[in-house]
Amino acid sequence: MTDFEKTPGWLDWYADPSRPRFQVPEGAVDAHCHVFGPGAEFPYAPERKYTPCDASREQLFALRDHLGFARNVVVQATCHGADNSAMLDALRASGGLARGVATVRPGISDTQVKELHEAGVRGVRFNFVKRLVDAAPRQDLWDVVERIAPYGWHVVVYFEAADLAGLRDFLLSIPLPLVVDHMGRPDVTKDLHGPEFEAFLDFLRARPDIWCKVTCPERLSVSGPPALDGEQHAYRDVVPFARRVVQEFPDRVLWGTDWPHPNLTAHMPDDGLLVDFVPHIAPTPELQEKLLVTNPMRLYWPDVR
Ligand code: 0GY
């Protein structure tokens, strides 16, 4: 058995989240979440940039039920490198209620891709956030694209707003659907109509098969969660950005909790409050249905409905 020591200052996920006031539509999908370990069973990768607290599949499924969701998309976390065992274990235990996004290295065999597919993996993640991973050569990423293309998978991409200009041409050359994590991490202190966010929207406009997760207000917010005596809802400075994306691209937005919320240093969100954020960015029942049910089902469970 391996003992892991959490990164100093690590914030654990919220043990007792509130029940959301917003009732999610039936069949809602939490389309961005992770499992961590448990490290004793699924050791963290030697090349990891952080060591988290454990966050098991049972705890993820309990949160899903508590928040009123029906399904999960489990995204491989960088602390597990390209060893997808913990994520696959969650998919296999979910009874078909979880799909996965894997991290794979070039040279993965067709048999291995097939195995991932059978377990419920439907995409890979290319992570360009420097504090999380060492940069992968573009040729390696291309090799991965060629391996997964026959399976109809997509590529989830995670980058910081400042890096989009340098990545744009490469990303647009990938002949598979793209899914952008956390709105490309806008600086929400900047103008909603300024060049940085316009460049991001322009990227989404470049192809009809680029999806966007309007997730992680807790990571992007400067205003933060409401004060204990506050009347204001949480993360309100992120709302105009997410709302703009939802309004312009209602058929290709996704939402997820990002539980268990890696690498937050200022505060850990109450997951119930995060769900209450949804109606602020998707204000009508029609938009909520698309964001939480229709869109993720089309991408991850196209055969179900
Ligand atoms: C997220 C965000 C982060 C971390 C990871 O896989 C990861 O380690 O995705 C982050 O630190 O911004 O999407 O969970």
Coordinates of C-alpha atoms and ligand atoms in Angstrom, one line a residue:
M1 CA 0.0 0.0 0.0
T2 CA 1.2 3.5 -0.9
D3 CA 0.8 6.5 1.3
F4 CA 0.5 9.8 -0.4
E5 CA 0.9 13.2 1.2
K6 CA -1.3 15.9 -0.2
T7 CA 0.2 18.9 -1.7
P8 CA 0.6 21.6 1.0
G9 CA -2.4 23.8 1.2
W10 CA -4.6 21.4 -0.6
L11 CA -8.3 22.0 -0.2
D12 CA -10.4 18.9 0.2
W13 CA -13.8 18.7 -1.6
Y14 CA -16.9 19.8 0.3
A15 CA -18.1 16.9 2.5
D16 CA -21.6 18.2 3.1
P17 CA -22.8 20.1 0.0
S18 CA -26.2 21.8 0.2
R19 CA -29.1 20.5 -1.8
P20 CA -29.4 22.8 -4.8
R21 CA -32.4 25.1 -5.0
F22 CA -32.4 24.7 -8.7
Q23 CA -33.8 21.3 -9.7
V24 CA -31.9 20.0 -12.7
P25 CA -34.0 18.5 -15.5
E26 CA -34.5 14.8 -15.5
G27 CA -31.6 12.9 -17.1
A28 CA -29.0 15.7 -16.4
V29 CA -25.4 15.0 -17.1
D30 CA -22.5 16.2 -15.0
A31 CA -20.2 16.5 -18.0
H32 CA -16.9 17.4 -16.2
C33 CA -15.8 15.6 -13.1
H34 CA -12.9 13.5 -11.9
V35 CA -12.0 10.7 -9.5
F36 CA -8.8 10.8 -7.5
G37 CA -7.5 7.3 -6.6
P38 CA -8.1 6.3 -3.9
G39 CA -4.3 6.4 -4.0
A40 CA -3.9 3.1 -2.1
E41 CA -5.8 1.3 -4.9
F42 CA -4.9 3.5 -7.9
P43 CA -1.6 5.2 -7.2
Y44 CA -1.0 8.7 -8.3
A45 CA 1.4 9.1 -11.2
P46 CA 5.1 9.8 -10.7
E47 CA 5.0 12.7 -13.1
R48 CA 2.0 14.4 -11.4
K49 CA 2.2 18.1 -10.6
Y50 CA 0.0 17.8 -7.5
T51 CA -1.1 15.2 -5.0
P52 CA -4.8 15.4 -4.2
C53 CA -7.0 14.1 -1.4
D54 CA -8.7 10.9 -2.4
A55 CA -12.1 11.2 -4.2
S56 CA -13.5 7.8 -5.0
R57 CA -16.1 6.6 -7.5
E58 CA -18.6 5.9 -4.7
Q59 CA -18.2 9.5 -3.5
L60 CA -18.7 10.8 -7.0
F61 CA -21.9 8.7 -7.5
A62 CA -23.2 9.8 -4.1
L63 CA -22.7 13.5 -5.1
R64 CA -24.4 12.8 -8.5
D65 CA -27.5 11.4 -6.7
H66 CA -27.5 14.2 -4.0
L67 CA -27.4 16.9 -6.7
G68 CA -30.2 15.2 -8.8
F69 CA -28.0 14.3 -11.7
A70 CA -28.4 11.1 -13.7
R71 CA -25.0 10.6 -15.4
N72 CA -21.3 11.6 -15.3
V73 CA -18.6 12.3 -17.7
V74 CA -15.4 11.4 -15.8
V75 CA -12.3 13.3 -17.2
Q76 CA -8.9 11.8 -16.5
A77 CA -7.2 14.0 -14.0
T78 CA -3.5 14.9 -14.6
C79 CA -2.5 13.5 -11.2
H80 CA -3.1 10.0 -12.7
G81 CA -1.0 10.8 -15.8
A82 CA -1.9 8.3 -18.6
D83 CA -2.8 5.5 -16.3
N84 CA -6.6 5.6 -16.7
S85 CA -7.3 2.8 -14.2
A86 CA -9.2 4.8 -11.6
M87 CA -11.4 6.5 -14.3
L88 CA -12.1 3.2 -16.0
D89 CA -12.9 1.6 -12.7
A90 CA -15.5 4.3 -12.2
L91 CA -17.0 3.8 -15.7
R92 CA -17.2 0.1 -15.3
A93 CA -18.9 0.4 -11.9
S94 CA -21.4 3.0 -13.1
G95 CA -23.8 0.6 -14.9
G96 CA -23.6 2.6 -18.1
L97 CA -24.2 5.9 -16.3
A98 CA -20.7 7.3 -16.8
R99 CA -18.6 8.0 -19.9
G100 CA -15.0 8.9 -19.8
V101 CA -12.3 11.1 -21.3
A102 CA -8.9 9.5 -21.2
T103 CA -5.3 10.6 -21.4
V104 CA -3.4 8.5 -23.8
R105 CA 0.2 8.5 -25.1
P106 CA 1.2 8.1 -28.7
G107 CA 1.8 4.5 -29.6
I108 CA -1.3 3.3 -27.9
S109 CA -2.4 0.1 -29.7
D110 CA -5.7 -0.4 -31.4
T111 CA -6.5 -3.1 -28.9
Q112 CA -6.0 -0.6 -26.0
V113 CA -8.1 2.0 -27.7
K114 CA -10.8 -0.6 -28.2
E115 CA -10.7 -1.5 -24.6
L116 CA -11.1 2.1 -23.5
H117 CA -14.0 2.4 -25.9
E118 CA -15.7 -0.6 -24.5
A119 CA -15.4 0.7 -21.0
G120 CA -17.1 4.0 -22.1
V121 CA -14.3 6.3 -23.1
R122 CA -15.4 8.7 -25.9
G123 CA -12.6 11.2 -26.0
V124 CA -9.1 12.2 -25.1
R125 CA -7.9 15.3 -23.3
F126 CA -5.1 17.4 -24.6
N127 CA -3.9 19.6 -21.8
F128 CA -2.0 22.8 -22.6
V129 CA -2.0 24.3 -19.1
K130 CA 1.7 24.5 -18.2
R131 CA 1.2 24.2 -14.4
L132 CA -0.5 20.8 -14.9
V133 CA 1.5 19.0 -17.5
D134 CA 4.8 19.1 -19.4
A135 CA 4.2 20.2 -23.0
A136 CA 3.6 17.3 -25.4
P137 CA 5.2 17.5 -28.9
R138 CA 2.5 18.3 -31.5
Q139 CA 3.6 15.1 -33.4
D140 CA 2.6 13.0 -30.3
L141 CA -0.8 14.6 -30.3
W142 CA -1.2 14.0 -34.0
D143 CA -0.4 10.3 -33.4
V144 CA -3.1 10.1 -30.8
V145 CA -5.6 11.8 -33.1
E146 CA -4.9 9.2 -35.8
R147 CA -5.3 6.3 -33.3
I148 CA -8.6 7.5 -32.0
A149 CA -10.2 8.9 -35.2
P150 CA -11.8 5.5 -36.2
Y151 CA -13.7 5.4 -33.0
G152 CA -15.6 8.6 -33.5
W153 CA -14.1 10.2 -30.4
H154 CA -13.5 13.9 -29.7
V155 CA -10.6 15.9 -28.2
V156 CA -11.1 17.8 -25.0
V157 CA -8.7 20.8 -24.9
Y158 CA -7.7 22.7 -21.8
F159 CA -5.8 25.9 -22.3
E160 CA -5.5 29.4 -20.8
A161 CA -6.9 32.4 -22.6
A162 CA -3.5 33.9 -23.3
D163 CA -2.4 30.7 -25.1
L164 CA -5.3 30.5 -27.6
A165 CA -3.6 32.6 -30.3
G166 CA -0.6 30.2 -30.4
L167 CA -2.8 27.1 -30.4
R168 CA -5.6 28.2 -32.7
D169 CA -4.3 26.9 -36.0
F170 CA -3.1 23.6 -34.5
L171 CA -6.4 23.0 -32.8
L172 CA -8.4 23.9 -35.9
S173 CA -6.4 21.5 -37.9
I174 CA -7.5 18.5 -35.7
P175 CA -10.1 16.7 -37.8
L176 CA -12.2 15.6 -34.8
P177 CA -14.8 17.5 -32.7
L178 CA -13.2 19.7 -30.0
V179 CA -14.5 20.3 -26.5
V180 CA -13.1 23.3 -24.8
D181 CA -12.7 23.2 -21.0
H182 CA -13.9 26.1 -18.8
M183 CA -14.6 28.5 -21.6
G184 CA -10.9 28.7 -22.4
R185 CA -10.3 30.3 -19.0
P186 CA -11.2 33.9 -19.6
D187 CA -9.9 36.7 -17.4
V188 CA -13.3 37.9 -16.2
T189 CA -11.9 41.2 -15.1
K190 CA -11.5 42.1 -18.7
D191 CA -14.2 43.4 -21.0
L192 CA -16.8 40.9 -22.1
H193 CA -16.7 42.5 -25.5
G194 CA -12.9 43.0 -25.5
P195 CA -10.4 41.3 -27.8
E196 CA -9.6 38.4 -25.6
F197 CA -13.1 37.0 -25.2
E198 CA -14.0 38.0 -28.8
A199 CA -11.0 35.8 -29.9
F200 CA -12.4 32.9 -28.0
L201 CA -15.9 33.3 -29.4
D202 CA -14.3 33.6 -32.8
F203 CA -12.6 30.3 -32.3
L204 CA -15.9 28.7 -31.4
R205 CA -17.4 30.2 -34.6
A206 CA -14.6 28.8 -36.7
R207 CA -16.2 25.3 -36.8
P208 CA -19.7 23.9 -36.0
D209 CA -18.2 21.0 -34.1
I210 CA -16.4 22.9 -31.4
W211 CA -18.2 22.5 -28.0
C212 CA -17.6 24.6 -24.9
K213 CA -17.9 23.7 -21.2
V214 CA -19.4 26.7 -19.4
T215 CA -17.9 25.4 -16.2
C216 CA -15.7 26.4 -13.3
P217 CA -17.1 29.8 -12.3
E218 CA -15.3 29.1 -9.0
R219 CA -11.9 29.0 -10.8
L220 CA -12.6 32.0 -12.9
S221 CA -14.4 34.3 -10.5
V222 CA -12.7 37.2 -8.8
S223 CA -15.9 38.3 -6.9
G224 CA -16.0 34.7 -5.5
P225 CA -18.7 33.0 -3.5
P226 CA -21.2 35.2 -1.7
A227 CA -20.3 36.5 1.7
L228 CA -22.1 34.7 4.5
D229 CA -24.6 37.5 5.0
G230 CA -24.6 38.3 1.2
E231 CA -27.7 38.5 -0.9
Q232 CA -25.7 38.2 -4.2
H233 CA -25.5 34.8 -5.8
A234 CA -22.1 33.2 -6.2
Y235 CA -19.5 33.9 -8.9
R236 CA -21.6 36.6 -10.5
D237 CA -18.7 38.1 -12.4
V238 CA -18.5 34.9 -14.5
V239 CA -22.2 35.0 -15.5
P240 CA -22.0 37.4 -18.5
F241 CA -19.2 35.4 -20.1
A242 CA -21.0 32.0 -19.7
R243 CA -24.3 33.5 -20.6
R244 CA -22.9 34.9 -23.8
V245 CA -21.6 31.5 -24.8
V246 CA -24.8 29.7 -24.0
Q247 CA -26.8 32.3 -25.9
E248 CA -24.7 32.1 -29.0
F249 CA -24.0 28.3 -29.0
P250 CA -27.0 26.8 -27.2
D251 CA -26.6 23.4 -29.0
R252 CA -22.9 22.9 -28.1
V253 CA -22.5 23.9 -24.5
L254 CA -21.9 21.5 -21.7
W255 CA -21.9 21.8 -17.9
G256 CA -20.2 20.0 -15.1
T257 CA -19.3 20.4 -11.4
D258 CA -15.5 19.8 -11.8
W259 CA -15.8 17.8 -8.5
P260 CA -13.5 17.2 -6.6
H261 CA -12.1 20.5 -7.8
P262 CA -8.4 20.1 -8.1
N263 CA -5.9 22.9 -7.2
L264 CA -8.3 25.5 -5.7
T265 CA -6.4 27.6 -3.2
A266 CA -8.8 30.4 -2.1
H267 CA -11.9 28.4 -1.4
M268 CA -13.7 25.1 -2.1
P269 CA -17.1 25.5 -3.6
D270 CA -20.3 24.0 -2.1
D271 CA -21.4 21.8 -5.1
G272 CA -25.0 22.6 -4.3
L273 CA -24.2 26.3 -4.9
L274 CA -22.5 25.5 -8.1
V275 CA -25.7 23.9 -9.4
D276 CA -27.6 27.0 -8.4
F277 CA -25.3 28.9 -10.7
V278 CA -26.8 27.1 -13.8
P279 CA -30.1 29.1 -14.1
H280 CA -28.1 32.3 -14.1
I281 CA -26.2 31.3 -17.3
A282 CA -29.0 29.3 -18.9
P283 CA -32.1 31.3 -17.9
T284 CA -34.9 29.3 -19.7
P285 CA -36.0 25.7 -19.3
E286 CA -35.2 25.2 -23.0
L287 CA -31.6 26.3 -22.5
Q288 CA -31.3 24.3 -19.3
E289 CA -32.5 21.2 -21.1
K290 CA -30.0 21.6 -23.9
L291 CA -27.1 22.4 -21.5
L292 CA -27.7 19.6 -19.1
V293 CA -29.4 16.9 -21.1
T294 CA -29.7 17.1 -24.9
N295 CA -26.2 18.3 -25.6
P296 CA -24.2 15.9 -23.4
M297 CA -26.4 13.0 -24.4
R298 CA -25.8 13.8 -28.1
L299 CA -22.0 13.8 -27.5
Y300 CA -21.7 10.9 -25.0
W301 CA -24.8 8.7 -25.3
P302 CA -26.0 9.2 -28.9
D303 CA -27.7 5.8 -28.9
V304 CA -29.8 6.4 -25.8
R305 CA -32.1 9.2 -27.0
Ligands
0GY1 C1 -10.0 20.8 -14.0 C2 -9.0 21.8 -13.7 C3 -7.7 21.6 -13.3 C4 -7.0 20.4 -13.1 C5 -7.2 19.3 -13.9 O1 -6.7 17.2 -14.6 C6 -6.4 18.0 -13.8 O2 -5.5 18.0 -13.0 O3 -8.1 19.3 -14.9 C7 -6.9 22.8 -12.9 O4 -6.0 22.7 -12.0 O5 -7.2 23.9 -13.4 O6 -10.6 20.8 -15.0 O7 -10.2 19.9 -13.2

